[in-house]
């Protein structure tokens, strides 16, 4: 079975500082990994994905994530946080085999303080 | 980019009534659509997988007679909450899998359902 763990409910960071939102996953085969962001009262917006290739994936709004197979992790990072980055971030995974749905982590609320 | 339109964005209804939520892929064909439910401060929980032209596959614990899903065309899926009760109040989000690039999902903006 697929699963995703986001160990932090809340991450606080000062504007201009680097940020990391953690994610670990479990799949039976090889994973497709995603990060989505949710702003208040809105749906999800796609940030980035890892399918294959380079372990460091660059996405929207300056975010990036590093796929680490040995640690089964896919942490989201940004070198310099903005107040506008404050939102709810979801990590998601699905097995590359078959028409399987995405499984989401519980979400991590990021607060960037000016 | 691909767009998924979900309507309505917010609905308030009386207990016992039924509510229909529409999810449309505007510029692509979605062979598969997924319906998620999100409780406050919690993650998205998959309710069902909807394939065009066939019956939806419901996740364990989701009442199929309560949450009716219809995927009549490649661009439209509907979720009907029948005989709604206050405990059905939640945020419902649909997503569509782009036919050509199978790995990426596009999400609707969600529907906030409040049952009085």
CSV table of C-alpha atoms in Angstrom, one decimal:
chain,number,residue,atom,x,y,z
A,1,UNK,CA,0.0,0.0,0.0
A,2,UNK,CA,1.1,3.6,-0.7
A,3,UNK,CA,1.5,6.1,2.1
A,4,UNK,CA,3.0,9.5,2.7
A,5,UNK,CA,4.2,11.0,6.0
A,6,UNK,CA,4.6,14.7,6.6
A,7,UNK,CA,6.0,14.7,10.1
A,8,UNK,CA,5.5,18.4,10.8
A,9,UNK,CA,2.0,20.0,11.1
A,10,UNK,CA,3.5,23.5,11.1
A,11,UNK,CA,6.7,25.1,9.9
A,12,UNK,CA,7.6,28.6,10.8
A,13,UNK,CA,10.4,30.5,9.0
A,14,UNK,CA,11.5,34.1,8.8
A,15,UNK,CA,11.3,35.8,5.5
A,16,UNK,CA,14.5,35.5,3.5
A,17,UNK,CA,15.6,32.3,5.3
A,18,UNK,CA,15.7,28.9,3.6
A,19,UNK,CA,12.7,26.6,4.2
A,20,UNK,CA,12.3,22.9,4.2
A,21,UNK,CA,9.1,20.9,4.4
A,22,UNK,CA,9.6,17.2,5.0
A,23,UNK,CA,8.1,14.3,3.3
A,24,UNK,CA,8.7,10.6,3.3
A,25,UNK,CA,6.9,8.0,1.4
A,26,UNK,CA,6.2,4.3,1.0
A,27,UNK,CA,5.3,2.4,-2.2
A,28,UNK,CA,5.6,-1.1,-3.3
A,29,UNK,CA,7.3,-0.2,-6.6
A,30,UNK,CA,8.8,2.9,-7.9
A,31,UNK,CA,7.2,6.2,-7.1
A,32,UNK,CA,5.8,9.2,-8.8
A,33,UNK,CA,6.2,12.1,-6.3
A,34,UNK,CA,4.4,15.4,-6.2
A,35,UNK,CA,4.1,18.6,-4.1
A,36,UNK,CA,1.0,20.6,-4.2
A,37,UNK,CA,0.1,23.9,-2.4
A,38,UNK,CA,-3.3,25.0,-1.1
A,39,UNK,CA,-4.1,28.6,-0.4
A,40,UNK,CA,-7.1,29.4,1.8
A,41,UNK,CA,-10.5,28.4,0.3
A,42,UNK,CA,-8.9,27.3,-2.9
A,43,UNK,CA,-8.1,24.0,-4.6
A,44,UNK,CA,-4.7,22.6,-5.0
A,45,UNK,CA,-2.0,24.0,-7.2
A,46,UNK,CA,0.8,21.8,-8.6
A,47,UNK,CA,4.3,22.8,-7.6
A,48,UNK,CA,6.6,20.1,-8.9
A,49,UNK,CA,6.9,16.4,-9.6
A,50,UNK,CA,9.5,13.7,-9.7
A,51,UNK,CA,9.0,11.0,-12.3
A,52,UNK,CA,12.5,10.0,-13.3
A,53,UNK,CA,15.9,11.5,-14.0
A,54,UNK,CA,17.7,14.1,-11.8
A,55,UNK,CA,17.0,13.7,-8.2
A,56,UNK,CA,16.8,17.5,-7.7
A,57,UNK,CA,13.6,18.7,-9.2
A,58,UNK,CA,12.8,22.4,-9.8
A,59,UNK,CA,9.3,23.7,-9.8
A,60,UNK,CA,7.1,26.7,-9.6
A,61,UNK,CA,7.7,29.8,-7.5
A,62,UNK,CA,11.3,28.9,-6.8
A,63,UNK,CA,10.6,25.7,-5.0
A,64,UNK,CA,12.6,22.6,-5.5
A,65,UNK,CA,12.6,19.1,-4.0
A,66,UNK,CA,15.2,16.3,-3.8
A,67,UNK,CA,14.3,12.7,-4.3
A,68,UNK,CA,16.3,10.4,-2.0
A,69,UNK,CA,15.6,6.8,-2.7
A,70,UNK,CA,17.6,5.4,0.1
A,71,UNK,CA,15.8,7.5,2.6
A,72,UNK,CA,12.5,7.4,0.8
A,73,UNK,CA,12.2,11.1,1.1
A,74,UNK,CA,11.1,14.0,-1.1
A,75,UNK,CA,11.6,17.1,1.0
A,76,UNK,CA,10.5,20.5,-0.4
A,77,UNK,CA,12.9,23.3,-0.2
A,78,UNK,CA,13.3,27.0,-1.1
A,79,UNK,CA,16.5,29.0,-0.7
A,80,UNK,CA,14.7,32.2,0.4
A,81,UNK,CA,11.2,32.2,1.8
A,82,UNK,CA,8.6,34.9,1.0
A,83,UNK,CA,5.6,35.9,3.1
A,84,UNK,CA,3.4,34.9,0.1
A,85,UNK,CA,4.7,31.4,0.4
A,86,UNK,CA,2.6,30.9,3.6
A,87,UNK,CA,0.1,28.2,2.7
A,88,UNK,CA,-0.7,24.5,3.2
A,89,UNK,CA,1.7,22.1,1.4
A,90,UNK,CA,0.8,18.6,0.5
A,91,UNK,CA,3.2,15.8,-0.5
A,92,UNK,CA,1.7,13.0,-2.6
A,93,UNK,CA,2.8,9.7,-4.1
A,94,UNK,CA,1.6,7.1,-6.4
A,95,UNK,CA,3.1,3.9,-7.8
A,96,UNK,CA,4.2,4.2,-11.4
A,97,UNK,CA,2.5,0.9,-12.2
A,98,UNK,CA,-1.2,1.0,-13.1
A,99,UNK,CA,-3.9,3.6,-12.9
A,100,UNK,CA,-3.5,4.2,-9.2
A,101,UNK,CA,-4.7,7.4,-7.4
A,102,UNK,CA,-2.5,9.8,-5.6
A,103,UNK,CA,-2.2,9.4,-1.9
A,104,UNK,CA,-1.6,12.6,0.0
A,105,UNK,CA,0.2,13.4,3.2
A,106,UNK,CA,-1.7,15.2,5.9
A,107,UNK,CA,-0.2,18.5,4.9
A,108,UNK,CA,2.2,21.0,6.5
A,109,UNK,CA,1.2,24.5,7.2
A,110,UNK,CA,4.0,26.9,6.3
A,111,UNK,CA,4.1,30.3,7.9
A,112,UNK,CA,6.6,32.8,6.7
A,113,UNK,CA,7.1,35.7,9.1
A,114,UNK,CA,8.2,39.1,7.9
B,1,UNK,CA,-2.2,24.6,-19.1
B,2,UNK,CA,-5.0,22.2,-18.4
B,3,UNK,CA,-8.0,23.5,-16.4
B,4,UNK,CA,-10.5,21.7,-14.2
B,5,UNK,CA,-13.6,23.6,-13.4
B,6,UNK,CA,-15.6,22.7,-10.3
B,7,UNK,CA,-19.0,24.1,-9.5
B,8,UNK,CA,-20.4,25.3,-7.2
B,9,UNK,CA,-17.6,26.7,-5.0
B,10,UNK,CA,-19.8,26.9,-2.0
B,11,UNK,CA,-23.2,25.5,-1.2
B,12,UNK,CA,-25.4,25.6,1.9
B,13,UNK,CA,-28.3,23.2,2.1
B,14,UNK,CA,-30.8,21.9,4.6
B,15,UNK,CA,-30.5,18.5,6.1
B,16,UNK,CA,-32.2,15.8,4.0
B,17,UNK,CA,-31.7,17.5,0.7
B,18,UNK,CA,-29.4,16.4,-2.1
B,19,UNK,CA,-26.5,18.4,-3.6
B,20,UNK,CA,-24.8,17.9,-6.9
B,21,UNK,CA,-21.2,19.0,-7.5
B,22,UNK,CA,-19.9,19.2,-11.1
B,23,UNK,CA,-16.3,18.7,-12.2
B,24,UNK,CA,-15.4,19.6,-15.8
B,25,UNK,CA,-12.1,19.3,-17.6
B,26,UNK,CA,-12.2,22.4,-19.9
B,27,UNK,CA,-9.5,21.7,-22.5
B,28,UNK,CA,-8.5,18.1,-22.2
B,29,UNK,CA,-10.1,14.7,-22.0
B,30,UNK,CA,-10.0,13.1,-18.6
B,31,UNK,CA,-10.4,9.4,-18.7
B,32,UNK,CA,-10.2,9.2,-15.0
B,33,UNK,CA,-11.4,11.6,-12.3
B,34,UNK,CA,-10.9,11.4,-8.6
B,35,UNK,CA,-13.0,12.8,-5.8
B,36,UNK,CA,-11.4,13.8,-2.6
B,37,UNK,CA,-12.8,15.0,0.7
B,38,UNK,CA,-11.0,17.3,3.1
B,39,UNK,CA,-11.8,17.9,6.7
B,40,UNK,CA,-10.5,21.0,8.5
B,41,UNK,CA,-6.8,20.7,9.3
B,42,UNK,CA,-6.7,17.3,7.7
B,43,UNK,CA,-5.4,15.8,4.5
B,44,UNK,CA,-7.4,15.0,1.4
B,45,UNK,CA,-9.0,11.6,1.6
B,46,UNK,CA,-9.8,9.8,-1.6
B,47,UNK,CA,-13.4,8.9,-1.8
B,48,UNK,CA,-13.7,7.3,-5.2
B,49,UNK,CA,-12.2,6.9,-8.6
B,50,UNK,CA,-14.4,7.6,-11.6
B,51,UNK,CA,-13.7,6.2,-15.0
B,52,UNK,CA,-15.6,7.4,-18.0
B,53,UNK,CA,-18.4,5.1,-19.0
B,54,UNK,CA,-18.1,2.7,-16.1
B,55,UNK,CA,-19.1,2.6,-12.4
B,56,UNK,CA,-17.0,4.4,-9.9
B,57,UNK,CA,-14.7,2.6,-7.6
B,58,UNK,CA,-15.3,3.6,-4.0
B,59,UNK,CA,-12.7,3.6,-1.2
B,60,UNK,CA,-13.4,1.6,1.9
B,61,UNK,CA,-15.8,3.3,4.2
B,62,UNK,CA,-17.4,5.5,1.6
B,63,UNK,CA,-21.1,4.9,1.1
B,64,UNK,CA,-21.8,4.5,-2.6
B,65,UNK,CA,-25.5,5.1,-2.2
B,66,UNK,CA,-24.7,8.3,-0.2
B,67,UNK,CA,-22.2,9.7,-2.6
B,68,UNK,CA,-23.3,9.1,-6.2
B,69,UNK,CA,-20.7,9.6,-8.8
B,70,UNK,CA,-21.4,9.8,-12.5
B,71,UNK,CA,-18.8,10.1,-15.2
B,72,UNK,CA,-20.9,10.3,-18.3
B,73,UNK,CA,-18.4,11.9,-20.6
B,74,UNK,CA,-14.6,12.5,-21.0
B,75,UNK,CA,-15.0,16.0,-19.7
B,76,UNK,CA,-17.6,15.8,-16.9
B,77,UNK,CA,-18.0,13.9,-13.6
B,78,UNK,CA,-20.6,14.7,-11.0
B,79,UNK,CA,-20.8,13.9,-7.3
B,80,UNK,CA,-24.2,13.9,-5.7
B,81,UNK,CA,-24.5,13.9,-1.9
B,82,UNK,CA,-27.8,12.4,-1.3
B,83,UNK,CA,-29.9,13.1,1.8
B,84,UNK,CA,-27.2,15.3,3.2
B,85,UNK,CA,-26.6,15.5,6.9
B,86,UNK,CA,-24.5,17.9,9.0
B,87,UNK,CA,-21.7,15.4,9.2
B,88,UNK,CA,-21.4,15.5,5.4
B,89,UNK,CA,-20.2,19.1,5.7
B,90,UNK,CA,-16.8,19.2,4.2
B,91,UNK,CA,-14.6,20.5,1.4
B,92,UNK,CA,-14.9,18.3,-1.7
B,93,UNK,CA,-12.3,18.5,-4.4
B,94,UNK,CA,-12.2,16.8,-7.8
B,95,UNK,CA,-9.2,16.0,-9.9
B,96,UNK,CA,-8.7,14.8,-13.4
B,97,UNK,CA,-6.0,12.8,-14.9
B,98,UNK,CA,-4.8,14.2,-18.2
B,99,UNK,CA,-5.2,11.5,-20.8
B,100,UNK,CA,-1.9,12.1,-22.6
B,101,UNK,CA,0.4,12.6,-19.6
B,102,UNK,CA,-0.8,10.0,-17.2
B,103,UNK,CA,1.2,11.0,-14.2
B,104,UNK,CA,-0.1,14.5,-13.5
B,105,UNK,CA,-3.4,15.5,-11.9
B,106,UNK,CA,-5.3,18.7,-12.3
B,107,UNK,CA,-7.5,19.8,-9.5
B,108,UNK,CA,-10.7,21.7,-9.3
B,109,UNK,CA,-11.0,24.7,-7.0
B,110,UNK,CA,-13.1,22.7,-4.5
B,111,UNK,CA,-16.7,22.9,-3.1
B,112,UNK,CA,-17.3,23.9,0.5
B,113,UNK,CA,-20.5,22.1,1.5
B,114,UNK,CA,-22.3,23.2,4.6
B,115,UNK,CA,-25.4,21.2,5.7
B,116,UNK,CA,-27.6,22.9,8.3
